[in-house]
Coordinates of C-alpha atoms in Angstrom, one line a residue:
Chain Y
M1 CA 359.2 116.3 104.0
R2 CA 356.0 117.2 105.8
Q3 CA 353.5 115.2 107.8
R4 CA 350.3 114.7 106.0
P5 CA 348.2 117.5 107.6
V6 CA 345.1 116.7 109.6
N7 CA 341.8 117.4 108.1
L8 CA 341.2 120.5 110.2
M9 CA 338.6 122.1 107.9
D10 CA 335.0 121.0 107.7
N11 CA 333.3 124.3 108.3
P12 CA 332.7 126.4 105.2
H13 CA 331.8 129.4 107.4
A14 CA 335.1 129.4 109.2
D15 CA 337.0 132.7 109.1
R16 CA 339.9 131.2 107.3
V17 CA 337.6 129.8 104.6
K18 CA 336.0 133.2 104.2
R19 CA 339.3 134.9 103.9
V20 CA 340.4 132.6 101.1
A21 CA 337.0 133.0 99.3
Q22 CA 337.4 136.8 99.4
L23 CA 340.4 136.6 97.2
A24 CA 338.2 135.3 94.4
G25 CA 336.1 138.5 94.5
R26 CA 337.0 142.1 94.0
S27 CA 340.5 143.1 93.0
A28 CA 340.6 145.7 95.9
V29 CA 340.8 142.8 98.4
R30 CA 343.6 141.1 96.4
N31 CA 345.5 144.3 96.2
R32 CA 345.1 145.1 99.9
R33 CA 346.3 141.6 100.9
Q34 CA 348.8 141.2 98.0
Q35 CA 347.5 137.7 97.4
F36 CA 345.4 135.9 94.8
L37 CA 344.2 132.4 94.1
A38 CA 345.6 129.7 91.8
E39 CA 342.7 127.3 91.4
G40 CA 342.7 123.9 89.9
P41 CA 345.5 121.4 89.1
Q42 CA 347.2 123.3 86.2
S43 CA 347.6 126.6 88.0
A44 CA 348.3 125.2 91.4
T45 CA 351.0 122.9 90.0
E46 CA 352.9 125.7 88.3
A47 CA 352.6 128.0 91.4
I48 CA 354.0 125.2 93.6
R49 CA 356.7 124.3 91.1
A50 CA 357.8 127.9 91.1
H51 CA 357.8 127.9 94.9
L52 CA 360.0 124.8 94.9
G53 CA 362.4 126.1 92.3
F54 CA 361.4 123.4 89.8
L55 CA 360.7 125.8 86.9
K56 CA 363.5 127.0 84.7
L57 CA 362.5 130.7 84.9
S58 CA 364.3 133.7 83.5
E59 CA 365.8 136.0 86.0
P60 CA 363.0 138.6 85.8
A61 CA 360.4 135.7 86.2
Q62 CA 362.3 134.5 89.3
Q63 CA 361.9 138.0 90.8
M64 CA 358.1 137.7 90.3
W65 CA 357.9 134.2 91.6
P66 CA 360.7 133.8 94.1
V67 CA 361.7 130.3 95.3
G68 CA 360.3 129.7 98.8
E69 CA 358.1 132.8 98.7
T70 CA 355.5 132.2 96.0
V71 CA 352.8 130.1 97.7
A72 CA 351.3 131.0 101.1
E73 CA 348.6 128.4 101.6
V74 CA 347.3 125.3 99.8
Y75 CA 343.9 123.6 100.3
Y76 CA 342.9 120.3 98.6
T77 CA 340.3 117.6 99.0
Q78 CA 341.1 113.9 99.6
R79 CA 340.1 113.1 96.0
L80 CA 343.2 115.0 94.7
I81 CA 345.4 112.3 96.3
I82 CA 344.1 109.8 93.8
S83 CA 343.2 112.0 90.9
H84 CA 346.5 114.0 90.8
P85 CA 349.2 112.0 92.7
D86 CA 352.0 114.0 91.1
L87 CA 350.5 117.2 92.3
F88 CA 349.9 115.7 95.8
A89 CA 353.6 114.7 95.9
L90 CA 354.5 118.3 95.1
V91 CA 352.2 119.6 97.8
Q92 CA 354.0 117.3 100.3
Q93 CA 357.3 118.8 99.4
L94 CA 356.3 122.3 100.4
P95 CA 358.2 123.6 103.4
A96 CA 356.5 124.0 106.8
H97 CA 356.0 127.8 106.5
V98 CA 353.4 127.1 103.8
F99 CA 350.0 126.4 105.4
V100 CA 348.7 123.2 103.9
A101 CA 345.3 121.6 104.7
E102 CA 343.0 118.9 103.5
T103 CA 339.4 120.2 103.4
S104 CA 336.0 118.8 102.8
D105 CA 334.4 119.2 99.3
Q106 CA 332.1 121.8 100.8
V107 CA 334.9 123.9 102.1
L108 CA 336.9 123.8 98.9
Q109 CA 333.7 124.8 97.0
A110 CA 333.2 127.7 99.3
M111 CA 336.8 128.9 98.6
S112 CA 336.5 128.4 94.8
D113 CA 335.4 130.8 92.1
A114 CA 334.7 127.9 89.7
V115 CA 331.2 126.5 89.3
V116 CA 332.6 123.1 90.3
H117 CA 335.9 123.2 92.3
Q118 CA 338.8 121.3 90.9
G119 CA 340.2 119.8 94.0
I120 CA 342.9 122.3 94.9
V121 CA 343.3 126.0 95.6
A122 CA 346.6 127.8 96.3
V123 CA 346.9 131.2 97.9
V124 CA 349.7 132.9 96.0
N125 CA 351.7 136.0 97.0
M126 CA 351.2 138.7 94.4
P127 CA 354.4 140.1 92.8
P128 CA 354.9 143.8 93.7
H129 CA 353.4 146.2 91.1
S130 CA 356.6 148.1 91.3
L131 CA 358.4 145.5 89.2
Q132 CA 358.4 147.0 85.7
P133 CA 359.6 145.7 82.3
S134 CA 363.1 145.9 81.1
P135 CA 363.9 147.7 77.8
G136 CA 365.8 144.8 76.3
A137 CA 363.7 141.9 75.1
E138 CA 363.1 140.0 71.8
L139 CA 359.4 139.6 72.0
V140 CA 356.8 141.3 74.3
A141 CA 353.0 140.9 74.5
G142 CA 351.4 144.2 75.4
I143 CA 347.9 143.9 76.8
V144 CA 346.2 147.3 76.6
R145 CA 342.9 147.9 78.4
V146 CA 341.6 144.4 77.5
Q147 CA 338.5 143.7 79.6
D148 CA 337.6 140.0 79.4
P149 CA 339.6 137.9 81.9
G150 CA 339.5 134.9 79.5
N151 CA 341.1 137.0 76.7
V152 CA 343.8 138.3 79.1
G153 CA 344.5 134.8 80.3
T154 CA 344.6 133.4 76.8
I155 CA 347.0 136.1 75.6
I156 CA 349.4 135.3 78.6
R157 CA 349.2 131.6 77.7
V158 CA 350.1 132.4 74.1
A159 CA 352.9 134.8 75.1
D160 CA 354.4 131.9 77.1
A161 CA 354.0 129.4 74.3
S162 CA 355.5 131.8 71.7
G163 CA 358.5 132.3 73.9
A164 CA 357.8 136.0 74.7
D165 CA 360.2 137.4 77.2
Y166 CA 357.3 138.9 79.1
A167 CA 353.8 140.3 78.9
L168 CA 352.6 143.6 80.3
A169 CA 349.2 144.9 81.2
T170 CA 348.4 148.6 81.2
A171 CA 346.3 150.4 83.8
G172 CA 342.7 149.9 82.7
T173 CA 343.2 146.3 81.8
V174 CA 341.1 143.8 83.8
D175 CA 342.9 142.5 86.9
I176 CA 345.2 139.7 85.7
Y177 CA 344.9 138.1 89.2
N178 CA 341.1 137.7 88.7
P179 CA 340.4 133.9 89.2
K180 CA 339.1 133.5 85.6
A181 CA 342.1 135.2 84.1
V182 CA 344.5 133.0 86.2
R183 CA 342.6 129.8 85.2
S184 CA 342.7 130.8 81.5
T185 CA 346.5 131.1 81.6
A186 CA 346.6 127.3 82.3
G187 CA 349.7 127.8 84.5
S188 CA 351.5 130.1 82.1
L189 CA 351.1 133.0 84.6
F190 CA 354.0 131.4 86.5
H191 CA 356.2 130.9 83.5
L192 CA 357.1 134.4 82.4
P193 CA 356.9 137.9 84.0
V194 CA 353.6 139.7 83.6
Y195 CA 354.0 143.3 84.5
T196 CA 351.0 145.2 85.7
R197 CA 349.9 148.9 85.8
V198 CA 352.4 149.6 83.0
E199 CA 352.3 153.2 81.8
L200 CA 352.4 152.7 78.0
G201 CA 354.2 155.9 77.1
T202 CA 357.0 155.2 79.5
F203 CA 357.3 151.6 78.3
V204 CA 357.4 152.6 74.6
A205 CA 359.9 155.3 75.2
S206 CA 362.3 152.9 76.8
F207 CA 361.8 149.8 74.7
Q208 CA 364.7 148.9 72.5
G209 CA 363.0 147.6 69.4
R210 CA 359.9 148.1 67.2
I211 CA 356.4 148.7 68.6
F212 CA 353.6 147.1 66.5
A213 CA 350.0 147.9 67.1
A214 CA 347.7 145.0 66.2
D215 CA 345.0 147.0 64.4
G216 CA 342.2 145.8 62.1
Y217 CA 342.5 149.1 60.2
G218 CA 346.3 148.9 59.8
T219 CA 347.4 149.4 56.2
R220 CA 350.3 147.0 56.7
V221 CA 348.9 143.4 56.5
L222 CA 350.8 140.8 58.5
D223 CA 350.8 138.5 55.5
Q224 CA 352.8 140.9 53.4
T225 CA 355.1 141.8 56.2
D226 CA 358.7 141.0 55.2
S227 CA 360.5 138.8 57.7
G228 CA 363.1 141.5 58.0
M229 CA 360.5 143.6 59.7
L230 CA 359.3 140.8 62.0
N231 CA 362.8 139.6 62.7
G232 CA 364.0 142.2 65.2
P233 CA 363.1 142.9 68.9
T234 CA 359.3 143.5 68.9
A235 CA 356.6 144.6 71.3
W236 CA 353.1 144.0 70.1
L237 CA 350.2 146.0 71.5
F238 CA 346.7 144.4 71.7
G239 CA 343.8 146.7 72.4
N240 CA 340.4 146.7 74.1
E241 CA 337.8 144.2 72.7
G242 CA 335.3 146.8 71.7
Q243 CA 337.3 149.9 70.6
G244 CA 340.7 148.4 69.9
L245 CA 343.6 150.8 70.5
N246 CA 342.8 154.4 70.8
D247 CA 344.5 157.2 68.8
D248 CA 347.0 158.0 71.5
E249 CA 348.0 154.4 71.8
L250 CA 348.2 154.0 68.0
R251 CA 350.5 157.0 67.8
L252 CA 353.0 155.3 70.2
A253 CA 353.4 152.4 67.6
D254 CA 356.0 152.4 64.8
Q255 CA 353.6 150.5 62.6
R256 CA 349.9 149.5 62.6
V257 CA 349.6 145.9 61.5
A258 CA 346.4 144.1 60.5
V259 CA 345.9 140.4 60.6
P260 CA 344.4 139.6 57.1
L261 CA 340.8 138.4 56.9
Y262 CA 340.5 136.1 53.9
G263 CA 336.9 135.1 54.4
L264 CA 333.7 137.1 55.3
A265 CA 334.6 137.6 59.0
E266 CA 334.8 141.2 59.8
S267 CA 337.0 141.0 62.8
L268 CA 339.0 138.6 65.0
N269 CA 338.8 138.1 68.8
V270 CA 341.7 139.9 70.4
A271 CA 343.2 136.7 71.7
T272 CA 343.0 135.1 68.3
A273 CA 344.7 138.2 66.7
A274 CA 347.4 138.1 69.4
T275 CA 348.0 134.4 68.7
I276 CA 348.7 135.1 65.0
C277 CA 350.9 138.2 65.7
L278 CA 353.0 136.6 68.5
Y279 CA 353.6 133.3 66.6
S280 CA 354.4 135.2 63.3
S281 CA 357.1 137.1 65.2
A282 CA 358.3 134.0 67.1
M283 CA 358.7 132.0 63.9
A284 CA 360.3 134.8 61.9
Q285 CA 362.8 135.5 64.6
R286 CA 363.8 131.9 64.7
R287 CA 364.0 131.5 60.9
Q288 CA 366.5 134.3 60.8
D289 CA 368.7 132.9 63.5
P290 CA 369.5 129.3 62.8
S291 CA 371.4 129.0 66.2
T292 CA 368.2 129.0 68.1
S293 CA 366.2 126.6 66.0
Chain Z
M1 CA 308.7 146.5 53.3
R2 CA 306.8 145.4 56.3
Q3 CA 304.7 147.2 58.8
R4 CA 306.3 147.6 62.2
P5 CA 304.8 144.7 64.1
V6 CA 302.6 145.2 67.1
N7 CA 304.1 144.4 70.5
L8 CA 302.2 141.2 70.9
M9 CA 304.4 139.6 73.5
D10 CA 304.4 140.5 77.1
N11 CA 303.9 137.1 78.7
P12 CA 307.2 135.2 79.3
H13 CA 305.1 132.0 80.0
A14 CA 303.3 132.1 76.6
D15 CA 303.6 128.9 74.6
R16 CA 305.5 130.6 71.8
V17 CA 308.1 131.9 74.2
K18 CA 308.6 128.5 75.7
R19 CA 309.0 126.9 72.3
V20 CA 311.8 129.4 71.5
A21 CA 313.4 129.0 74.8
Q22 CA 313.5 125.2 74.3
L23 CA 315.8 125.7 71.3
A24 CA 318.5 127.0 73.7
G25 CA 318.4 123.7 75.7
R26 CA 319.1 120.1 74.6
S27 CA 320.3 119.3 71.1
A28 CA 317.5 116.7 70.8
V29 CA 314.9 119.5 70.7
R30 CA 316.9 121.4 68.0
N31 CA 317.3 118.3 65.9
R32 CA 313.6 117.3 66.2
R33 CA 312.5 120.8 65.1
Q34 CA 315.4 121.4 62.8
Q35 CA 315.8 124.8 64.2
F36 CA 318.3 126.7 66.5
L37 CA 318.8 130.2 67.9
A38 CA 321.0 133.0 66.6
E39 CA 321.2 135.3 69.6
G40 CA 322.6 138.8 69.8
P41 CA 323.3 141.4 67.1
Q42 CA 326.3 139.7 65.5
S43 CA 324.8 136.3 64.9
A44 CA 321.3 137.6 64.1
T45 CA 322.7 140.2 61.6
E46 CA 324.5 137.5 59.6
A47 CA 321.6 135.1 59.7
I48 CA 319.3 137.8 58.4
R49 CA 321.8 139.0 55.8
A50 CA 322.0 135.3 54.6
H51 CA 318.2 135.2 54.4
L52 CA 318.1 138.4 52.4
G53 CA 320.8 137.3 50.0
F54 CA 323.1 140.1 51.2
L55 CA 326.1 137.8 51.9
K56 CA 328.5 136.8 49.1
L57 CA 328.4 133.1 49.9
S58 CA 330.0 130.2 48.0
E59 CA 327.6 127.9 46.3
P60 CA 327.8 125.2 49.1
A61 CA 327.3 127.9 51.7
Q62 CA 324.2 129.0 49.8
Q63 CA 322.8 125.5 50.0
M64 CA 323.2 125.7 53.8
W65 CA 321.7 129.1 54.2
P66 CA 319.3 129.5 51.3
V67 CA 318.0 133.0 50.5
G68 CA 314.4 133.3 51.8
E69 CA 314.6 130.2 53.8
T70 CA 317.2 130.7 56.5
V71 CA 315.3 132.7 59.2
A72 CA 312.0 131.5 60.6
E73 CA 311.3 134.0 63.4
V74 CA 312.8 137.1 64.9
Y75 CA 312.2 138.7 68.3
Y76 CA 313.7 141.9 69.5
T77 CA 313.2 144.5 72.3
Q78 CA 312.5 148.2 71.6
R79 CA 316.0 149.1 72.7
L80 CA 317.4 147.5 69.6
I81 CA 315.8 150.2 67.4
I82 CA 318.1 152.7 69.0
S83 CA 321.1 150.5 69.9
H84 CA 321.4 148.8 66.5
P85 CA 319.4 150.8 63.9
D86 CA 321.2 149.0 61.0
L87 CA 320.1 145.7 62.3
F88 CA 316.6 147.0 62.9
A89 CA 316.5 148.1 59.2
L90 CA 317.5 144.6 58.1
V91 CA 314.7 143.1 60.3
Q92 CA 312.2 145.4 58.6
Q93 CA 313.3 144.1 55.2
L94 CA 312.4 140.5 56.1
P95 CA 309.5 139.1 54.0
A96 CA 306.1 138.5 55.5
H97 CA 306.6 134.7 55.9
V98 CA 309.1 135.4 58.6
F99 CA 307.4 135.9 62.0
V100 CA 308.7 139.1 63.5
A101 CA 307.7 140.5 66.9
E102 CA 308.8 143.1 69.3
T103 CA 308.8 141.7 72.9
S104 CA 309.3 142.9 76.4
D105 CA 312.7 142.6 78.1
Q106 CA 311.3 139.9 80.2
V107 CA 310.1 137.8 77.3
L108 CA 313.4 138.1 75.4
Q109 CA 315.3 137.1 78.6
A110 CA 313.1 134.1 78.9
M111 CA 314.0 133.1 75.3
S112 CA 317.7 133.7 75.7
D113 CA 320.5 131.4 76.8
A114 CA 322.7 134.3 77.6
V115 CA 323.0 135.6 81.2
V116 CA 321.8 139.0 79.9
H117 CA 319.9 139.0 76.6
Q118 CA 321.4 141.1 73.8
G119 CA 318.2 142.6 72.4
I120 CA 317.5 140.1 69.6
V121 CA 317.0 136.4 69.0
A122 CA 316.4 134.8 65.6
V123 CA 315.0 131.3 65.1
V124 CA 317.1 129.8 62.3
N125 CA 316.3 126.8 60.1
M126 CA 319.0 124.1 60.5
P127 CA 320.7 122.9 57.4
P128 CA 320.0 119.2 56.7
H129 CA 322.6 117.0 58.2
S130 CA 322.6 115.1 54.8
L131 CA 324.7 118.0 53.3
Q132 CA 328.2 116.6 53.3
P133 CA 331.6 118.1 52.3
S134 CA 332.9 118.1 48.7
P135 CA 336.3 116.4 48.0
G136 CA 337.7 119.5 46.2
A137 CA 338.8 122.3 48.5
E138 CA 341.9 124.4 49.3
L139 CA 341.6 124.6 53.0
V140 CA 339.4 122.7 55.5
A141 CA 339.0 122.9 59.3
G142 CA 338.2 119.5 60.7
I143 CA 336.7 119.6 64.2
V144 CA 337.0 116.1 65.7
R145 CA 335.2 115.4 69.0
V146 CA 335.8 118.8 70.4
Q147 CA 333.6 119.2 73.5
D148 CA 333.6 122.9 74.5
P149 CA 331.1 125.0 72.6
G150 CA 333.3 128.1 72.9
N151 CA 336.2 126.2 71.3
V152 CA 334.0 124.9 68.4
G153 CA 332.7 128.4 67.8
T154 CA 336.1 130.0 67.9
I155 CA 337.5 127.4 65.4
I156 CA 334.6 128.1 63.0
R157 CA 335.3 131.9 63.3
V158 CA 339.0 131.3 62.6
A159 CA 338.1 129.0 59.7
D160 CA 336.0 131.9 58.2
A161 CA 338.7 134.5 58.8
S162 CA 341.4 132.3 57.3
G163 CA 339.3 131.8 54.2
A164 CA 338.7 128.1 54.6
D165 CA 336.3 126.6 52.1
Y166 CA 334.4 124.9 54.9
A167 CA 334.6 123.4 58.4
L168 CA 333.3 120.0 59.4
A169 CA 332.4 118.5 62.7
T170 CA 332.5 114.7 63.3
A171 CA 329.9 112.8 65.2
G172 CA 330.9 113.1 68.9
T173 CA 331.6 116.8 68.6
V174 CA 329.5 119.1 70.7
D175 CA 326.4 120.4 68.9
I176 CA 327.5 123.3 66.8
Y177 CA 324.0 124.7 67.1
N178 CA 324.3 125.0 70.9
P179 CA 323.7 128.7 71.7
K180 CA 327.1 129.2 73.2
A181 CA 328.8 127.7 70.1
V182 CA 326.7 129.9 67.8
R183 CA 327.6 133.0 69.8
S184 CA 331.3 132.2 69.7
T185 CA 331.3 132.1 65.9
A186 CA 330.4 135.8 66.0
G187 CA 328.3 135.4 62.8
S188 CA 330.9 133.3 61.0
L189 CA 328.5 130.3 61.2
F190 CA 326.6 131.9 58.3
H191 CA 329.7 132.7 56.2
L192 CA 330.9 129.2 55.2
P193 CA 329.5 125.7 55.2
V194 CA 329.9 123.8 58.4
Y195 CA 329.1 120.1 57.8
T196 CA 327.9 118.0 60.8
R197 CA 328.0 114.4 61.7
V198 CA 330.8 113.8 59.2
E199 CA 332.3 110.3 59.2
L200 CA 336.0 111.0 59.3
G201 CA 337.1 107.9 57.4
T202 CA 334.7 108.6 54.5
F203 CA 335.8 112.3 54.3
V204 CA 339.5 111.4 54.4
A205 CA 339.2 108.8 51.7
S206 CA 337.5 111.2 49.3
F207 CA 339.4 114.4 50.1
Q208 CA 341.7 115.6 47.2
G209 CA 344.6 116.9 49.2
R210 CA 346.8 116.4 52.3
I211 CA 345.4 115.6 55.7
F212 CA 347.3 117.1 58.6
A213 CA 346.6 116.1 62.2
A214 CA 347.4 118.9 64.7
D215 CA 349.1 116.9 67.3
G216 CA 351.3 118.1 70.2
Y217 CA 353.3 114.9 69.8
G218 CA 353.8 115.3 66.1
T219 CA 357.5 115.0 65.0
R220 CA 357.0 117.5 62.2
V221 CA 357.0 121.0 63.7
L222 CA 354.9 123.6 62.0
D223 CA 357.8 126.0 62.1
Q224 CA 360.1 123.8 60.1
T225 CA 357.4 122.8 57.6
D226 CA 358.4 123.9 54.2
S227 CA 355.9 126.1 52.4
G228 CA 355.7 123.5 49.6
M229 CA 354.1 121.2 52.1
L230 CA 351.6 123.8 53.4
N231 CA 350.9 125.1 49.9
G232 CA 348.6 122.5 48.4
P233 CA 345.0 121.6 49.3
T234 CA 344.9 120.8 53.0
A235 CA 342.4 119.6 55.6
W236 CA 343.5 120.0 59.2
L237 CA 342.1 117.8 62.0
F238 CA 341.8 119.3 65.4
G239 CA 341.0 116.8 68.3
N240 CA 339.3 116.6 71.6
E241 CA 340.5 119.0 74.4
G242 CA 341.6 116.3 76.8
Q243 CA 342.8 113.4 74.7
G244 CA 343.6 115.1 71.3
L245 CA 343.1 112.8 68.3
N246 CA 343.0 109.1 69.0
D247 CA 345.2 106.5 67.3
D248 CA 342.5 105.7 64.6
E249 CA 342.1 109.3 63.8
L250 CA 345.9 109.9 63.7
R251 CA 346.3 107.0 61.3
L252 CA 344.0 108.8 58.8
A253 CA 346.4 111.7 58.5
D254 CA 349.2 112.0 56.1
Q255 CA 351.3 113.9 58.6
R256 CA 351.2 114.7 62.3
V257 CA 352.1 118.3 62.8
A258 CA 353.0 120.0 66.1
V259 CA 352.7 123.7 66.8
P260 CA 356.0 124.6 68.4
L261 CA 356.1 125.6 72.1
Y262 CA 359.0 128.0 72.6
G263 CA 358.4 128.9 76.2
L264 CA 357.4 126.7 79.2
A265 CA 353.8 126.1 78.2
E266 CA 353.1 122.4 77.9
S267 CA 350.2 122.7 75.6
L268 CA 348.0 125.0 73.7
N269 CA 344.2 125.3 73.8
V270 CA 342.8 123.5 70.7
A271 CA 341.3 126.8 69.3
T272 CA 344.7 128.5 69.7
A273 CA 346.4 125.6 67.9
A274 CA 343.8 125.7 65.1
T275 CA 344.3 129.4 64.7
I276 CA 348.1 128.9 64.1
C277 CA 347.6 126.0 61.8
L278 CA 344.8 127.5 59.6
Y279 CA 346.6 130.8 59.3
S280 CA 349.9 129.2 58.5
S281 CA 348.2 127.3 55.6
A282 CA 346.2 130.3 54.4
M283 CA 349.4 132.5 54.3
A284 CA 351.5 129.8 52.6
Q285 CA 348.8 129.2 50.0
R286 CA 348.7 132.9 49.1
R287 CA 352.5 133.3 49.1
Q288 CA 352.8 130.6 46.5
D289 CA 350.0 132.1 44.3
P290 CA 350.6 135.8 43.7
S291 CA 347.4 136.0 41.7
T292 CA 345.3 135.8 44.8
S293 CA 347.2 138.2 46.9

């Protein structure tokens, strides 16, 4: 579909290289340019598949990652041709309006946030922050002021795996387009809508279902939760690593639910707690409705 | 119980400082000296509580972390006295045969593996590798050639939280006494026995219960697993990040069990899969036996 591009990029100090590298830095740059980086084969593959219309996305996810408009630029090193031939074949199918270039190792390293670059970097168009969650959904992962990019990425990946309709991140959450967060999603960022800058009160008021706060001090223990409770439309709220959910946030929830701790551990990492909560809901919802199993 | 020690350490190049710092490096050094580092308040607190006999450990865990013999040395900066007074109080209760010293920031940073030191480092005596798992247990986390220290640490933390009797790591697994692995356990390393260099075939032959291999290609899906199956004594095997469990390892299992993927995600991180498997077992075991709930 496209000619193999010439290797036009050998200079890690070229303006174009610097511009890409800036997207790995501060969120202000990403927000101003409305672009971010999908680094490495997993993330780049899913971004490109979204661009090509190869993913079976829900309609809201298609709005986030529109066919033909998701990927702006792709850079890769020659090694990718041998190490990931499938991905290289996808790159070759990108239409001509996407800028594609083979670069030297040095140039790709200069563009990459990773300690060792992984052979490919895609510049991706950021979905507008104005896209906001719909009130009708079976399962939602609410990320509330979580600070660690790895935790945010892991929660998005688990939201995808558990079949959540979407994830949302409140203002005060670390930028989900931070390169480490994107990498931690392992491509799941492009599989479901992830709404940003969500105002929690507005969301809760409109959501048609139960709001559960994952809270270590919750008196309701997940274990004892009857499946009738887990079975309906549910939005989970997962709070900040250090402080959890604050009082205002807890008050927005219908129920505070604790993951049981059977051993001597005093707490769980927020991504681990989210895993247990989201999968418990996903499994309970499917047990009740044999048509989807 | 002990005099507040003099601040004897201001020189980051002192021999003693170098010796401690070496324990953050290669596993060969740790194995030769049979010591490792517990860095940061969470890990150091639990190591010291084990030493003081303040943890309610099972008998096999007491063998790993004997009262009066767990901690060899403790170093902290003055800031810890204000930032973590409870921990400082524990440090002061350590008997005189434990070497305790207040150090400068520079010295603690030189000893630490972390990018920014967290105010305390304990030198801990490594349990003998000759300690090996007992055949009788309700729930076991088997870590099989997992390479990422963060994943290994997270699995140990989840094993603790889910009430597993013990965890085990086969030869070929990353050193569980690697500083990053220890940190990722968030203190759980000192809560349950974690056996090392376990020969998988020997363990499986002696274990009195079912062996389940967590395997993305398993035909049995966790969701559909009847609670009768999950209810009995169970050892889970979790494999290498890239390749999973190999054919020889899979053959040792009674059942290959897949965590269901409801969305578009193609796989789960091994620590995420372990979380779902261990908690599914823990909850099923408790549902069947009302006496423990």
